[in-house]
Short mmCIF file of C-alpha atoms and ligand atoms in Angstrom, two decimals:
data_model
loop_
_atom_site.label_atom_id
_atom_site.label_comp_id
_atom_site.label_asym_id
_atom_site.label_seq_id
_atom_site.Cartn_x
_atom_site.Cartn_y
_atom_site.Cartn_z
CA UNK A 283 -35.70 27.44 3.22
CA UNK A 284 -37.07 26.04 6.51
CA UNK A 285 -38.64 22.63 7.02
CA UNK A 286 -40.39 21.46 10.17
CA UNK A 287 -39.66 17.71 10.65
CA UNK A 288 -41.87 15.41 12.71
CA UNK A 289 -40.82 11.93 13.83
CA UNK A 290 -42.96 9.50 15.86
CA UNK A 291 -42.19 6.02 14.36
CA UNK A 292 -41.27 4.29 17.63
CA UNK A 293 -40.88 5.55 21.18
CA UNK A 294 -39.62 9.08 20.65
CA UNK A 295 -41.83 12.06 19.80
CA UNK A 296 -39.60 14.53 18.00
CA UNK A 297 -39.84 17.83 16.11
CA UNK A 298 -37.16 19.99 14.57
CA UNK A 299 -36.73 22.97 12.32
CA UNK A 300 -33.83 22.71 9.83
CA UNK A 301 -32.72 25.52 7.54
CA UNK A 302 -31.32 24.90 4.03
CA UNK A 303 -30.80 21.23 4.75
CA UNK A 304 -27.84 21.84 7.01
CA UNK A 305 -28.54 24.13 9.94
CA UNK A 306 -30.49 22.61 12.85
CA UNK A 307 -32.40 25.56 14.41
CA UNK A 308 -34.06 23.29 17.00
CA UNK A 309 -34.32 19.59 17.74
CA UNK A 310 -36.72 18.55 20.49
CA UNK A 311 -37.02 14.87 21.46
CA UNK A 312 -39.48 13.60 24.12
CA UNK A 313 -38.34 10.16 25.11
CA UNK A 314 -40.73 7.55 26.39
CA UNK A 315 -37.97 5.45 27.97
CA UNK A 316 -39.43 5.73 31.46
CA UNK A 317 -42.79 4.44 30.20
CA UNK A 318 -41.41 1.36 28.44
CA UNK A 319 -38.42 0.72 30.66
CA UNK A 320 -40.28 -1.44 33.16
CA UNK A 321 -41.60 -3.73 30.42
CA UNK A 322 -38.16 -4.29 28.90
CA UNK A 323 -39.24 -3.09 25.43
CA UNK A 324 -41.66 -0.78 23.62
CA UNK A 325 -45.38 -1.40 24.25
CA UNK A 326 -47.11 -0.24 21.08
CA UNK A 327 -50.43 0.91 22.71
CA UNK A 328 -48.59 2.89 25.35
CA UNK A 329 -46.30 4.41 22.71
CA UNK A 330 -49.25 5.82 20.66
CA UNK A 331 -50.82 7.22 23.82
CA UNK A 332 -47.63 8.94 24.79
CA UNK A 333 -47.18 10.40 21.33
CA UNK A 334 -50.68 11.86 21.48
CA UNK A 335 -49.79 13.53 24.78
CA UNK A 336 -46.46 14.87 23.56
CA UNK A 337 -46.94 15.84 19.89
CA UNK A 338 -48.50 19.34 20.32
CA UNK A 339 -46.04 20.63 23.03
CA UNK A 340 -43.01 19.04 21.22
CA UNK A 341 -43.84 20.76 17.92
CA UNK A 342 -44.59 24.05 19.68
CA UNK A 343 -41.28 23.92 21.48
CA UNK A 344 -39.36 23.13 18.30
CA UNK A 345 -40.94 26.18 16.56
CA UNK A 346 -40.32 28.39 19.59
CA UNK A 347 -36.65 27.36 20.00
CA UNK A 348 -36.09 27.99 16.26
CA UNK A 349 -37.80 31.37 16.44
CA UNK A 350 -39.97 30.24 13.61
CA UNK A 351 -43.74 30.63 13.03
CA UNK A 352 -45.78 28.19 10.96
CA UNK A 353 -46.09 30.83 8.21
CA UNK A 354 -42.28 31.03 7.98
CA UNK A 355 -42.03 27.36 6.89
CA UNK A 356 -41.65 26.12 3.37
CA UNK A 357 -42.83 22.61 4.09
CA UNK A 358 -43.55 20.05 6.77
CA UNK A 359 -41.92 16.64 6.69
CA UNK A 360 -43.13 13.59 8.63
CA UNK A 361 -42.01 10.00 8.95
CA UNK A 362 -44.42 7.81 6.95
CA UNK A 363 -42.72 4.45 7.83
CA UNK A 364 -41.36 1.98 8.72
CA UNK A 365 -42.32 1.78 12.36
CA UNK A 366 -45.23 1.09 14.67
CA UNK A 367 -48.35 2.06 12.75
CA UNK A 368 -50.18 3.59 15.78
CA UNK A 369 -47.08 5.70 16.52
CA UNK A 370 -46.50 6.73 12.96
CA UNK A 371 -50.15 7.84 12.62
CA UNK A 372 -49.84 10.43 15.42
CA UNK A 373 -46.96 12.38 13.86
CA UNK A 374 -48.19 11.96 10.27
CA UNK A 375 -51.76 12.98 11.07
CA UNK A 376 -50.56 16.02 12.99
CA UNK A 377 -48.31 17.02 10.14
CA UNK A 378 -51.16 16.66 7.64
CA UNK A 379 -53.49 18.82 9.72
CA UNK A 380 -50.87 21.59 10.01
CA UNK A 381 -50.29 21.38 6.23
CA UNK A 382 -54.00 21.55 5.56
CA UNK A 383 -54.60 24.45 7.90
CA UNK A 384 -51.61 26.49 6.64
CA UNK A 385 -51.59 25.45 2.95
CA UNK A 386 -48.09 24.01 3.31
CA UNK A 387 -46.75 21.09 1.29
CA UNK A 388 -46.34 17.72 3.04
CA UNK A 389 -43.15 15.71 2.49
CA UNK A 390 -43.26 12.01 3.41
CA UNK A 391 -39.92 10.64 4.65
CA UNK A 392 -38.80 7.06 5.13
CA UNK A 393 -37.33 6.69 8.61
CA UNK A 394 -34.26 4.81 7.37
CA UNK A 395 -33.53 7.52 4.81
CA UNK A 396 -33.75 9.97 7.72
CA UNK A 397 -30.98 8.14 9.57
CA UNK A 398 -28.75 8.34 6.45
CA UNK A 399 -29.47 12.07 6.10
CA UNK A 400 -28.37 12.75 9.69
CA UNK A 401 -24.85 12.10 8.43
CA UNK A 402 -25.34 13.79 5.03
CA UNK A 403 -26.46 16.96 6.86
CA UNK A 404 -23.73 17.03 9.48
CA UNK A 405 -20.90 16.26 7.10
CA UNK A 406 -22.11 19.02 4.75
CA UNK A 407 -22.15 21.45 7.56
CA UNK A 408 -18.63 20.39 8.66
CA UNK A 409 -17.35 21.14 5.16
CA UNK A 410 -16.54 17.47 4.38
CA UNK A 411 -19.65 16.46 2.41
CA UNK A 412 -20.45 12.80 1.75
CA UNK A 413 -19.05 11.68 -1.64
CA UNK A 414 -20.94 9.31 -3.90
CA UNK A 415 -21.33 6.47 -4.31
CA UNK A 416 -21.50 6.08 -0.53
CA UNK A 417 -22.15 2.93 1.51
CA UNK A 418 -24.53 3.30 4.45
CA UNK A 419 -24.74 0.96 7.42
CA UNK A 420 -28.05 1.77 9.22
CA UNK A 421 -27.96 0.05 12.49
CA UNK A 422 -30.70 0.59 15.09
CA UNK A 423 -33.29 -1.15 17.21
CA UNK A 424 -35.36 -2.04 14.19
CA UNK A 425 -32.85 -2.17 11.34
CA UNK A 426 -29.51 -3.49 10.31
CA UNK A 427 -29.15 -2.70 6.66
CA UNK A 428 -26.33 -1.97 4.15
CA UNK A 429 -27.23 0.38 1.28
CA UNK A 430 -25.43 1.73 -1.71
CA UNK A 431 -26.31 5.49 -1.86
CA UNK A 432 -25.95 7.07 -5.28
CA UNK A 433 -25.89 10.75 -6.32
CA UNK A 434 -29.42 12.15 -6.11
CA UNK A 435 -30.16 9.75 -3.19
CA UNK A 436 -30.97 6.60 -5.04
CA UNK A 437 -30.65 3.56 -2.89
CA UNK A 438 -29.76 -0.08 -3.50
CA UNK A 439 -30.07 -2.66 -0.73
CA UNK A 440 -26.84 -4.60 -0.34
CA UNK A 441 -27.61 -6.67 2.72
CA UNK A 442 -29.75 -6.82 5.83
CA UNK A 443 -30.38 -8.79 8.97
CA UNK A 444 -32.30 -12.00 8.49
CA UNK A 445 -33.54 -12.00 12.11
CA UNK A 446 -32.85 -9.55 14.95
CA UNK A 447 -31.49 -6.06 14.38
CA UNK A 448 -28.23 -5.34 16.12
CA UNK A 449 -29.88 -2.87 18.60
CA UNK A 450 -32.48 -5.49 19.29
CA UNK A 451 -29.73 -7.95 20.17
CA UNK A 452 -28.24 -5.44 22.60
CA UNK A 453 -31.66 -4.88 24.15
CA UNK A 454 -32.46 -8.61 24.43
CA UNK A 455 -29.10 -9.54 25.96
CA UNK A 456 -29.42 -6.73 28.48
CA UNK A 457 -32.91 -7.84 29.41
CA UNK A 458 -31.83 -11.46 29.77
CA UNK A 459 -29.12 -10.35 32.18
CA UNK A 460 -31.47 -8.21 34.28
CA UNK A 461 -30.41 -4.80 33.05
CA UNK A 462 -32.80 -2.04 31.99
CA UNK A 463 -34.13 -0.96 28.57
CA UNK A 464 -32.70 0.17 26.24
CA UNK A 465 -29.76 -2.14 26.72
CA UNK A 466 -27.37 -0.68 24.15
CA UNK A 467 -26.22 2.35 26.16
CA UNK A 468 -25.81 0.27 29.32
CA UNK A 469 -23.76 -2.48 27.63
CA UNK A 470 -21.69 0.21 25.88
CA UNK A 471 -20.69 1.73 29.22
CA UNK A 472 -20.10 -1.61 31.03
CA UNK A 473 -18.15 -3.35 28.21
CA UNK A 474 -14.87 -1.40 28.75
CA UNK A 475 -14.74 -2.93 32.27
CA UNK A 476 -14.65 -6.46 30.81
CA UNK A 477 -12.26 -8.62 28.72
CA UNK A 478 -13.61 -8.84 25.15
CA UNK A 479 -11.63 -12.00 24.43
CA UNK A 480 -12.97 -13.91 27.48
CA UNK A 481 -15.91 -15.56 25.68
CA UNK A 482 -15.47 -16.64 22.06
CA UNK A 483 -18.61 -16.31 19.92
CA UNK A 484 -18.60 -17.69 16.45
CA UNK A 485 -20.91 -16.65 13.62
CA UNK A 486 -22.54 -19.14 11.28
CA UNK A 487 -21.58 -18.62 7.64
CA UNK A 488 -24.45 -17.05 5.71
CA UNK A 489 -25.88 -18.98 2.82
CA UNK A 490 -26.91 -16.80 -0.07
CA UNK A 491 -26.08 -13.07 0.20
CA UNK A 492 -22.78 -12.80 2.07
CA UNK A 493 -23.66 -9.23 3.08
CA UNK A 494 -26.67 -10.30 5.16
CA UNK A 495 -26.48 -10.33 8.96
CA UNK A 496 -27.83 -12.65 11.64
CA UNK A 497 -27.82 -11.92 15.35
CA UNK A 498 -30.22 -14.49 16.76
CA UNK A 499 -27.52 -17.15 17.01
CA UNK A 500 -25.40 -14.81 19.04
CA UNK A 501 -28.32 -14.02 21.39
CA UNK A 502 -28.91 -17.82 21.84
CA UNK A 503 -25.17 -18.39 22.51
CA UNK A 504 -25.35 -15.74 25.29
CA UNK A 505 -28.46 -17.49 26.68
CA UNK A 506 -26.71 -20.89 26.73
CA UNK A 507 -23.63 -19.33 28.38
CA UNK A 508 -25.83 -17.74 31.07
CA UNK A 509 -27.69 -21.08 31.69
CA UNK A 510 -24.39 -22.93 32.04
CA UNK A 511 -23.05 -20.39 34.65
CA UNK A 512 -25.92 -20.53 37.15
CA UNK A 513 -26.41 -16.75 37.21
CA UNK A 514 -29.97 -16.54 38.45
CA UNK A 515 -29.17 -14.83 41.76
CA UNK A 516 -27.08 -12.02 40.32
CA UNK A 517 -29.68 -11.46 37.60
CA UNK A 518 -32.39 -11.25 40.26
CA UNK A 519 -30.30 -8.71 42.22
CA UNK A 520 -30.13 -6.51 39.16
CA UNK A 521 -33.82 -6.84 38.48
CA UNK A 522 -34.38 -5.68 42.10
CA UNK A 523 -32.05 -2.71 41.56
CA UNK A 524 -34.17 -1.71 38.54
CA UNK A 525 -37.45 -2.10 40.44
CA UNK A 526 -36.14 0.31 43.11
CA UNK A 527 -34.79 2.84 40.61
CA UNK A 528 -35.87 3.02 36.96
CA UNK A 529 -32.52 4.31 35.61
CA UNK A 530 -29.54 3.22 37.84
CA UNK A 531 -26.17 4.83 37.20
CA UNK A 532 -23.24 2.83 35.67
CA UNK A 533 -21.61 2.77 39.16
CA UNK A 534 -24.80 1.18 40.55
CA UNK A 535 -24.79 -1.45 37.80
CA UNK A 536 -21.07 -2.10 38.33
CA UNK A 537 -21.74 -2.79 42.05
CA UNK A 538 -24.08 -5.70 41.12
CA UNK A 539 -22.22 -7.07 38.08
CA UNK A 540 -19.38 -9.49 38.72
CA UNK A 541 -16.37 -9.67 36.46
CA UNK A 542 -17.45 -12.77 34.53
CA UNK A 543 -20.63 -10.88 33.48
CA UNK A 544 -18.62 -7.79 32.46
CA UNK A 545 -16.40 -10.14 30.42
CA UNK A 546 -19.55 -11.60 28.79
CA UNK A 547 -20.88 -8.16 27.94
CA UNK A 548 -17.51 -7.07 26.44
CA UNK A 549 -17.21 -10.26 24.36
CA UNK A 550 -20.83 -9.93 23.15
CA UNK A 551 -20.34 -6.28 22.11
CA UNK A 552 -17.06 -7.15 20.41
CA UNK A 553 -18.76 -9.95 18.43
CA UNK A 554 -21.51 -7.54 17.25
CA UNK A 555 -18.93 -4.88 16.24
CA UNK A 556 -16.85 -7.43 14.29
CA UNK A 557 -19.97 -8.72 12.53
CA UNK A 558 -21.08 -5.21 11.59
CA UNK A 559 -17.65 -3.91 10.41
CA UNK A 560 -16.66 -7.02 8.51
CA UNK A 561 -19.72 -6.89 6.31
CA UNK A 562 -19.65 -3.10 6.07
CA UNK A 563 -16.08 -3.22 4.85
CA UNK A 564 -16.72 -5.84 2.19
CA UNK A 565 -19.82 -3.96 1.04
CA UNK A 566 -17.86 -0.69 0.76
CA UNK A 567 -15.00 -2.43 -1.11
CA UNK A 568 -17.38 -4.24 -3.44
CA UNK A 569 -18.99 -1.04 -4.63
CA UNK A 570 -15.88 1.17 -4.34
CA UNK A 571 -17.55 3.55 -1.96
CA UNK A 572 -16.10 7.02 -1.54
CA UNK A 573 -17.70 7.54 1.91
CA UNK A 574 -19.02 5.14 4.51
CA UNK A 575 -21.99 6.34 6.61
CA UNK A 576 -22.84 4.61 9.89
CA UNK A 577 -26.10 5.73 11.45
CA UNK A 578 -28.98 4.68 13.75
CA UNK A 579 -29.05 4.24 17.50
CA UNK A 580 -26.25 1.67 17.59
CA UNK A 581 -23.98 4.22 15.89
CA UNK A 582 -23.77 5.81 19.35
CA UNK A 583 -21.75 2.77 20.50
CA UNK A 584 -18.28 3.97 21.55
CA UNK A 585 -16.70 0.57 20.87
CA UNK A 586 -18.07 0.60 17.33
CA UNK A 587 -16.82 4.14 16.75
CA UNK A 588 -13.31 3.29 17.91
CA UNK A 589 -13.21 -0.01 15.97
CA UNK A 590 -14.47 1.75 12.79
CA UNK A 591 -11.57 4.17 12.83
CA UNK A 592 -9.02 1.34 13.00
CA UNK A 593 -10.90 -1.00 10.63
CA UNK A 594 -8.89 0.10 7.58
CA UNK A 595 -11.73 1.30 5.37
CA UNK A 596 -10.42 2.63 2.04
CA UNK A 597 -12.48 5.84 2.38
CA UNK A 598 -13.65 8.14 5.25
CA UNK A 599 -16.17 6.75 7.70
CA UNK A 600 -18.72 9.27 9.06
CA UNK A 601 -20.90 8.84 12.21
CA UNK A 602 -23.57 11.34 13.28
CA UNK A 603 -23.16 13.15 16.56
CA UNK A 604 -24.84 11.07 19.33
CA UNK A 605 -27.93 13.28 19.44
CA UNK A 606 -28.54 12.68 15.80
CA UNK A 607 -27.72 8.95 15.93
CA UNK A 608 -30.75 7.90 17.85
CA UNK A 609 -34.30 8.83 16.63
CA UNK A 610 -34.76 12.54 16.10
CA UNK A 611 -36.69 14.84 13.72
CA UNK A 612 -33.75 16.93 12.39
CA UNK A 613 -32.83 13.91 10.28
CA UNK A 614 -36.39 13.75 8.91
CA UNK A 615 -36.34 17.46 7.98
CA UNK A 616 -32.86 17.02 6.45
CA UNK A 617 -34.01 14.08 4.29
CA UNK A 618 -36.87 16.27 3.04
CA UNK A 619 -34.71 18.97 1.50
CA UNK A 620 -33.80 17.14 -1.72
CA UNK A 621 -37.49 16.23 -2.05
CA UNK A 622 -38.52 19.91 -1.61
CA UNK A 623 -36.07 20.86 -4.39
CA UNK A 624 -37.70 18.18 -6.59
CA UNK A 625 -41.15 19.30 -5.41
CA UNK A 626 -41.81 15.74 -4.37
CA UNK A 627 -44.81 16.34 -2.22
CA UNK A 628 -47.16 13.81 -0.62
CA UNK A 629 -50.91 13.95 -0.90
CA UNK A 630 -52.80 14.55 2.32
CA UNK A 631 -54.38 11.06 2.10
CA UNK A 632 -51.02 9.26 2.21
CA UNK A 633 -51.12 6.34 4.64
CA UNK A 634 -48.59 5.35 7.29
CA UNK A 635 -46.73 2.17 6.25
CA UNK A 636 -45.42 -0.03 9.04
CA UNK A 637 -43.24 -2.10 6.69
CA UNK A 638 -42.15 0.62 4.26
CA UNK A 639 -38.86 -0.23 2.55
CA UNK A 640 -36.27 2.12 1.08
CA UNK A 641 -35.63 0.18 -2.12
O1 KG4 B 223 -32.33 4.61 16.01
P1 KG4 B 223 -32.94 4.33 17.30
O2 KG4 B 223 -33.11 5.38 18.29
O3 KG4 B 223 -34.42 3.71 17.09
C1 KG4 B 223 -34.71 2.83 16.06
O4 KG4 B 223 -34.95 3.27 14.93
O5 KG4 B 223 -34.74 1.63 16.41
O6 KG4 B 223 -32.14 3.03 17.91
C2 KG4 B 223 -32.41 2.53 19.17
C3 KG4 B 223 -31.54 1.32 19.41
C4 KG4 B 223 -31.80 0.52 20.70
O7 KG4 B 223 -31.86 -0.82 20.33
C5 KG4 B 223 -30.65 0.84 21.55
O8 KG4 B 223 -30.32 -0.18 22.47
C6 KG4 B 223 -29.55 1.11 20.58
O9 KG4 B 223 -30.18 1.76 19.49
N1 KG4 B 223 -28.45 1.93 21.16
C7 KG4 B 223 -27.18 1.50 21.32
C8 KG4 B 223 -26.58 2.57 21.93
N2 KG4 B 223 -27.39 3.59 22.08
C9 KG4 B 223 -28.58 3.20 21.58
N3 KG4 B 223 -26.65 0.31 21.07
C10 KG4 B 223 -25.34 0.17 21.38
N4 KG4 B 223 -24.60 1.16 21.99
C11 KG4 B 223 -25.14 2.36 22.28
N5 KG4 B 223 -24.44 3.34 22.86
ZN1 ZN B 224 -34.41 4.87 14.06
#
């Protein structure tokens, strides 16, 4: 069984062919980072335009790399939401037109479910399948959610961010300090050069659901710290570095980043990791999870990966490989396999849903 997956919910145009829900025959991702980098975040109008430019060659390349023709496919899966509506529409409409032309079934996939299936697919392939009930922490630029995942892929929301997503906090702090976009990978690589106990950040106790997250207070605390330190000139130096070169190397960033800023970055990253893992652990304990899944762009974070292994979870913790942590289409095709088995097909007039939820 082969499914072509198409993903275009944010700033990556991606296509992939997956066989039997576990073998990735191809995974092509066209990133728009260079387009949005200079604006310090994703510009929705530019994103849709870039998707339009990329969608045909990206799908063609995914099919070619997989040695697959359209007539060899069993279904086409596309992200239907959540995401930027103009971006979602490009991938979804292209998927619909291919389905219409070839008489193939269309499978609509929730982007968040895709992130969870990146881990389901890889762990199955590795011979250590996810056991249910599982607890999933989906942590990306747009989401910070905890879900209970039951056999048959039924989901229950356990907690979520009340303001910024964790990836968004990484991106905003990086932008504030004059680094490029996306900020997560830059902070990840600079943090080991700083002292994570140098700046103490405290988190406000959450009223109501104790498994909800909040990152806006942390972002404001970083802002206050920066204002108190008179850092304008070093921030301006970094902005100038970025103007000269869109993607400076870590060595180039290190050359314009004094120790106190490295300490700030390390402390900030540490605070995010503690916040994520503390709530993930109590969620997993509360539902007696047999596997913990961590997925989404922030799951690439090396500090988070190391901390998760020493966080004393009572069950195994699985992360996707880095290429399947950030947005990709293999996870969309993988999430479609159980739906193909259930013949859960979408009608060709299904609409993209910017605020689609999983539960
Ligand atoms: O899953 P993703 O590619 O897109 C969304 O669905 O949002 O996640 C992108 C987010 C960005 O906020 C980016 O800064 C963050 O993931 N990210 C990281 C790392 N790599 C990507 N955050 C921390 N450490 C990383 N290594
Ligand atoms: Zn994502």
